[in-house]
Every structure is written in C-alpha cells, then in structure tokens.
Short mmCIF file of C-alpha atoms in Angstrom, two decimals:
data_model
loop_
_atom_site.label_atom_id
_atom_site.label_comp_id
_atom_site.label_asym_id
_atom_site.label_seq_id
_atom_site.Cartn_x
_atom_site.Cartn_y
_atom_site.Cartn_z
CA MET N 7 92.03 -24.06 -44.87
CA ALA N 8 91.70 -20.84 -43.91
CA ALA N 9 87.94 -20.87 -44.69
CA LEU N 10 87.69 -24.30 -42.28
CA GLN N 11 89.52 -22.41 -39.21
CA GLN N 12 86.76 -19.15 -39.74
CA ARG N 13 84.06 -21.94 -39.47
CA TRP N 14 85.25 -24.23 -36.43
CA LYS N 15 85.62 -21.37 -34.11
CA THR N 16 86.30 -23.62 -30.99
CA LEU N 17 89.60 -25.06 -33.35
CA SER N 18 93.04 -24.63 -34.85
CA VAL N 19 93.01 -26.95 -38.03
CA SER N 20 96.31 -27.08 -40.06
CA PHE N 21 96.99 -29.74 -43.30
CA THR N 22 100.65 -30.66 -44.13
CA ASN N 23 102.04 -33.97 -45.17
CA ALA N 24 98.31 -35.45 -45.94
CA ILE N 25 97.44 -34.83 -42.31
CA LEU N 26 94.65 -32.55 -41.29
CA THR N 27 95.52 -31.72 -37.61
CA ILE N 28 93.36 -30.35 -35.36
CA SER N 29 93.98 -28.47 -31.96
CA MET N 30 91.67 -27.80 -29.41
CA ASN N 31 91.02 -24.04 -28.80
CA ARG N 32 88.40 -23.36 -26.43
CA PRO N 33 89.39 -21.15 -22.98
CA LYS N 34 90.39 -22.09 -20.95
CA ALA N 35 90.41 -26.03 -20.13
CA ASN N 36 88.32 -27.32 -23.77
CA ALA N 37 85.32 -27.26 -22.06
CA MET N 38 82.39 -29.13 -24.11
CA SER N 39 80.39 -26.71 -24.52
CA ILE N 40 78.01 -26.91 -27.92
CA GLU N 41 79.47 -24.98 -29.58
CA PHE N 42 82.43 -27.32 -29.41
CA LEU N 43 81.05 -30.58 -29.71
CA ASN N 44 79.31 -29.07 -33.04
CA ASP N 45 82.59 -27.93 -34.18
CA LEU N 46 84.86 -31.68 -33.34
CA GLU N 47 82.10 -33.24 -35.25
CA GLN N 48 82.62 -30.89 -38.52
CA ALA N 49 85.87 -31.78 -38.92
CA PHE N 50 86.19 -34.47 -38.56
CA ASP N 51 83.34 -35.38 -41.16
CA HIS N 52 85.29 -33.06 -43.06
CA ALA N 53 88.51 -35.61 -43.14
CA SER N 54 85.84 -38.12 -43.74
CA LYS N 55 85.21 -37.57 -47.14
CA ASP N 56 88.76 -35.71 -48.34
CA ASP N 57 89.83 -37.48 -50.47
CA THR N 58 93.03 -35.35 -49.95
CA ILE N 59 93.23 -36.12 -45.99
CA LYS N 60 95.24 -39.57 -45.26
CA GLY N 61 94.89 -39.28 -41.39
CA VAL N 62 93.77 -36.65 -38.70
CA HIS N 63 95.90 -36.24 -35.57
CA LEU N 64 94.06 -34.51 -32.07
CA ARG N 65 95.88 -32.69 -29.83
CA SER N 66 95.16 -29.41 -27.46
CA ASN N 67 96.69 -26.18 -27.97
CA PHE N 68 96.94 -25.75 -24.14
CA ASN N 69 99.82 -26.74 -22.42
CA SER N 70 98.60 -28.60 -18.93
CA ILE N 71 95.34 -29.67 -20.28
CA PHE N 72 93.92 -32.05 -23.29
CA CYS N 73 90.48 -31.50 -22.27
CA ALA N 74 87.82 -30.83 -19.04
CA GLY N 75 84.33 -32.52 -20.20
CA LEU N 76 80.78 -30.76 -20.13
CA ASP N 77 81.14 -27.61 -18.93
CA LEU N 78 79.72 -28.05 -16.10
CA ALA N 79 78.48 -24.81 -14.87
CA ASP N 80 77.38 -24.93 -18.91
CA MET N 81 75.01 -28.84 -17.26
CA HIS N 82 74.06 -26.74 -13.72
CA GLU N 83 72.17 -24.50 -15.85
CA ARG N 84 70.57 -26.86 -18.08
CA CYS N 85 69.58 -28.89 -14.85
CA SER N 86 68.09 -26.27 -12.89
CA LYS N 87 65.94 -25.82 -14.94
CA ARG N 88 64.53 -29.00 -15.42
CA GLN N 89 64.03 -29.07 -18.99
CA LYS N 90 64.31 -32.14 -20.54
CA PRO N 91 63.61 -31.74 -24.85
CA ILE N 92 67.26 -29.41 -23.76
CA ILE N 93 69.09 -32.47 -21.84
CA ASP N 94 67.76 -34.84 -24.35
CA LYS N 95 69.30 -32.67 -27.59
CA PHE N 96 72.45 -32.06 -25.87
CA VAL N 97 73.60 -35.06 -23.90
CA PHE N 98 71.80 -37.67 -26.27
CA GLU N 99 72.72 -36.25 -29.46
CA THR N 100 75.38 -33.48 -29.17
CA LEU N 101 77.71 -34.64 -26.74
CA TYR N 102 77.89 -39.01 -28.31
CA ARG N 103 77.82 -37.23 -32.09
CA GLY N 104 81.06 -34.96 -30.57
CA VAL N 105 83.09 -37.16 -28.16
CA THR N 106 82.17 -40.37 -30.97
CA ALA N 107 82.90 -37.99 -33.62
CA PRO N 108 86.91 -40.01 -33.95
CA ILE N 109 85.08 -43.22 -34.77
CA ARG N 110 82.62 -42.31 -36.71
CA CYS N 111 85.56 -41.05 -38.99
CA MET N 112 86.60 -43.11 -41.30
CA LYS N 113 90.41 -42.15 -41.31
CA PRO N 114 93.42 -43.20 -39.53
CA VAL N 115 92.63 -40.55 -35.90
CA ALA N 116 95.98 -40.06 -33.86
CA CYS N 117 95.81 -38.16 -30.12
CA SER N 118 98.43 -36.53 -28.08
CA LEU N 119 97.33 -36.71 -24.57
CA ASP N 120 99.77 -34.57 -23.31
CA GLY N 121 97.71 -32.79 -20.35
CA HIS N 122 94.31 -32.85 -18.23
CA ALA N 123 91.74 -35.60 -19.35
CA ILE N 124 88.92 -35.71 -17.36
CA ALA N 125 85.15 -36.78 -17.82
CA GLY N 126 84.24 -36.48 -21.43
CA GLY N 127 87.33 -35.77 -22.92
CA MET N 128 88.98 -38.67 -21.52
CA ILE N 129 86.33 -40.95 -23.60
CA LEU N 130 87.40 -38.09 -26.86
CA ALA N 131 90.81 -39.66 -25.92
CA LEU N 132 89.38 -43.60 -25.94
CA ALA N 133 87.85 -42.61 -29.17
CA CYS N 134 90.56 -42.56 -31.01
CA ASP N 135 92.09 -44.94 -32.83
CA TYR N 136 96.15 -43.57 -31.40
CA ILE N 137 96.87 -41.82 -28.08
CA ALA N 138 100.19 -40.80 -27.28
CA MET N 139 101.14 -39.70 -23.89
CA GLY N 140 103.30 -37.64 -22.81
CA THR N 141 105.81 -37.95 -19.87
CA ARG N 142 107.13 -34.19 -19.90
CA LYS N 143 105.14 -34.11 -16.76
CA PRO N 144 102.38 -35.21 -15.18
CA PHE N 145 98.50 -35.41 -15.80
CA PHE N 146 95.38 -36.42 -14.56
CA LEU N 147 93.05 -38.81 -16.01
CA GLY N 148 89.38 -39.96 -15.02
CA VAL N 149 86.47 -39.86 -15.45
CA THR N 150 84.20 -37.97 -12.62
CA GLU N 151 80.66 -37.69 -13.03
CA ILE N 152 79.79 -40.27 -10.07
CA ALA N 153 81.25 -37.39 -7.75
CA ALA N 154 78.67 -35.81 -9.18
CA GLY N 155 75.59 -38.06 -8.46
CA VAL N 156 75.45 -38.17 -13.03
CA PRO N 157 74.07 -41.81 -14.07
CA PHE N 158 77.32 -42.70 -16.70
CA PRO N 159 75.36 -42.83 -20.47
CA THR N 160 75.49 -45.52 -22.63
CA ILE N 161 77.95 -44.87 -25.15
CA PRO N 162 80.30 -43.12 -22.86
CA LEU N 163 80.64 -46.15 -20.58
CA GLU N 164 80.64 -48.39 -23.88
CA ILE N 165 83.59 -46.21 -25.30
CA ILE N 166 85.80 -46.90 -21.86
CA ARG N 167 84.76 -50.29 -22.01
CA HIS N 168 85.58 -51.61 -25.80
CA GLN N 169 88.99 -50.17 -25.07
CA LEU N 170 90.27 -50.40 -21.39
CA GLU N 171 90.65 -53.60 -19.40
CA PRO N 172 87.91 -54.20 -17.44
CA GLN N 173 89.24 -53.44 -14.02
CA ILE N 174 90.67 -50.52 -15.26
CA ALA N 175 87.32 -49.68 -16.96
CA GLN N 176 85.79 -50.13 -13.24
CA ARG N 177 87.31 -48.67 -10.92
CA ILE N 178 88.32 -45.78 -13.75
CA CYS N 179 84.07 -45.31 -13.34
CA LEU N 180 82.63 -46.46 -9.68
CA ASP N 181 85.58 -44.54 -7.77
CA ALA N 182 85.64 -41.41 -9.29
CA ASN N 183 88.79 -40.22 -9.35
CA LEU N 184 91.10 -38.74 -11.69
CA ILE N 185 94.62 -41.07 -11.48
CA SER N 186 98.43 -39.80 -12.35
CA SER N 187 99.76 -40.45 -15.44
CA LYS N 188 102.62 -41.41 -13.61
CA ASP N 189 100.50 -44.76 -12.28
CA PHE N 190 98.02 -44.94 -15.55
CA CYS N 191 98.81 -48.92 -16.25
CA ILE N 192 98.38 -49.22 -19.58
CA SER N 193 100.82 -49.78 -22.68
CA TRP N 194 100.40 -46.43 -24.49
CA ASP N 195 102.73 -45.62 -26.67
CA LYS N 196 104.89 -42.70 -24.37
CA SER N 197 107.65 -39.63 -24.89
CA GLU N 198 107.86 -35.86 -24.74
CA THR N 199 107.06 -35.18 -27.20
CA PRO N 200 103.94 -36.53 -27.73
CA ASP N 201 103.07 -35.02 -30.79
CA ASP N 202 106.44 -36.67 -32.84
CA LEU N 203 105.39 -40.04 -32.05
CA SER N 204 101.33 -39.11 -33.31
CA GLN N 205 102.62 -37.86 -36.70
CA LYS N 206 104.67 -40.83 -36.84
CA TRP N 207 102.28 -43.10 -36.79
CA LEU N 208 99.41 -41.43 -38.97
CA LYS N 209 102.50 -41.05 -41.40
CA MET N 210 103.22 -45.28 -41.15
CA VAL N 211 99.52 -45.82 -41.83
CA GLY N 212 99.32 -43.65 -44.40
CA GLN N 213 101.81 -45.35 -46.66
CA ARG N 214 99.89 -48.02 -46.37
CA PRO N 215 96.20 -48.83 -48.50
CA LEU N 216 93.85 -47.24 -46.90
CA GLN N 217 90.07 -49.45 -47.24
CA GLY N 218 91.76 -52.06 -45.52
CA PHE N 219 92.29 -49.57 -42.58
CA GLN N 220 88.50 -48.73 -43.20
CA ILE N 221 87.01 -51.68 -42.88
CA THR N 222 88.71 -53.43 -40.20
CA LYS N 223 88.43 -50.17 -38.51
CA LYS N 224 84.39 -49.72 -38.84
CA ARG N 225 84.58 -53.85 -37.66
CA TRP N 226 85.93 -53.38 -34.59
CA TRP N 227 83.37 -50.98 -33.63
CA ALA N 228 80.70 -52.78 -35.08
CA ASP N 229 78.87 -53.20 -32.17
CA PHE N 230 79.53 -50.33 -30.43
CA THR N 231 78.22 -48.47 -33.20
CA LYS N 232 74.36 -50.56 -33.64
CA LEU N 233 74.58 -48.88 -29.81
CA LEU N 234 74.74 -45.40 -31.24
CA HIS N 235 71.25 -45.75 -33.64
CA ALA N 236 69.36 -47.18 -30.64
CA ASP N 237 66.67 -44.59 -28.58
CA ASN N 238 66.24 -45.98 -25.63
CA GLU N 239 63.94 -43.34 -23.44
CA GLN N 240 63.85 -45.20 -20.46
CA GLU N 241 68.08 -44.30 -19.46
CA LYS N 242 66.94 -41.10 -20.87
CA GLN N 243 63.75 -40.39 -18.65
CA GLU N 244 65.98 -42.09 -15.93
CA PHE N 245 69.33 -39.71 -16.81
CA PHE N 246 67.27 -36.61 -16.30
CA GLU N 247 65.59 -37.74 -13.53
CA VAL N 248 68.86 -38.77 -11.43
CA ILE N 249 70.02 -35.02 -12.61
CA THR N 250 67.40 -32.75 -12.03
CA GLY N 251 67.43 -34.08 -8.70
CA ASP N 252 68.32 -31.22 -5.77
CA GLU N 253 70.93 -34.16 -4.59
CA CYS N 254 72.62 -33.86 -7.55
CA LEU N 255 72.39 -30.13 -8.48
CA GLN N 256 73.66 -29.67 -4.98
CA ALA N 257 77.05 -32.12 -5.74
CA MET N 258 77.54 -30.29 -8.55
CA LYS N 259 77.16 -26.72 -7.26
CA GLN N 260 79.63 -27.64 -5.10
CA ILE N 261 81.63 -28.70 -7.29
CA LEU N 262 81.75 -25.41 -9.15
CA LYS N 263 82.00 -23.78 -5.51
CA LYS N 264 86.07 -25.26 -5.75
#
C-alpha cells in the first residue's frame, strides 16, 4: 500500500478489512486537475484487478468539501489558447475516465458525502454505488456549468439523469444553482458520521458472493456504458466553439474573480 501511496500524489489510500479507502487529498478543494483525474482512474482500476479488495470507500480528506469539480483557472487557460486537441483530450478522455471510474470499477463503491460537491464533484459522487450523506453541518450540492456558459457534456448529463429523479435532475442542470444538503430531497442514508455508514454498507455487500453484484452493476449501467465508447465529433465541435467563445471566457473570468 505504501508503493500505491507514492504513485497517487493527490490521493491518500489505506486498506483495512478488505476495503480500499480512497481519500481525495488535492488542496484546496480537490479540484479536478489532470493528475487528480488520472489518479482516480488508476486507483479504481487497481481495485478492480486486486482480488484482495472487496470494496472501495471514496471520501475527502477535507472537512468542508468533497470535490469542487474542474479546476476553473486551468480550464480558462486552456480555452483561452483555443487548442481543440488539448481541450478534446482533457474533457472527453481524461475527465470522462476520471468521473466514471467508480462506475467502471467492478467492486462495490461507497461514497461519504460530507462537504461541498460541485459540478464534477457532484457527478463523481453520483457515479458511486452507495452514497452516505453527512448531517454534521450543511453543505452545497449542484452543477454550475451553465452559469459559466459551459454546455453540459453528454456523459455527466447522463449520469445525473440515470441517478436522480427527472424533476430534480432538470432543476440541478438547468437552474445551475447550488442546493443546501438540508434541502436536497433525495433518500440517501444520512448520519453525522457518513464514513461509518459507508463502511457498514461495504461490509454488508462484502459478505455476499461478488459475482452476482458485478453482473448486476454491469447491467445497471449497460446503456450508459455504450455512450463511453461513442466518438461524437459533432458534440466535441459544438463544445469547443462555445467554451472558447468570448462570452463563455468572460463568464469564467468573472467567476474566478469572486
């Protein structure tokens, strides 16, 4: 495990009772850089292949935040340079692989949501098999891409549609407002100690034969998985034209000033 810790610079990992705990640890807000997304993908891929690992617990090392989504400063810089191959690779390969890593992991994945989960951070949480929400203090949830003029890519949009009730999903995506965890009407298990709930759930499913879980999880995400292998050049071109436009760049700049 020490060797793995050295490999993944933005994550802290531990292994106890057959559960791999992945604690996101990129200051200040677990913003999704290339390194962070690659580390997530590799960690979940390792969990899939290691037979000694029976479950994965995803959490944050920071008290007030789960994950803040894309590093907006980095994204603004990429878009300002208007280099389409770089943007395509980051959004439609690196980002997609990072946020869908829990879905593609063939082990049970539990998430402790005990701090702000914004944009890509919200998507990452929804990609997990089980979510335990903290109640110790309120925090914000939501996807804010449209507020910066950024069109929602297909894969994150489909994760939201797949995991949330239609009315909630539409409000989150189109309003682009953050919602307090106190007002988020969804029936996730809740506790002042969500880590305990996540570990309890993983222990429960870990006592069952794994193959049945794996097949069911694969079928649950079957239609979505087909989208991961599609190469939509029209979407990439449309996305590029919008996010490199003056209006979107200015909106990003204004948000960065706040």
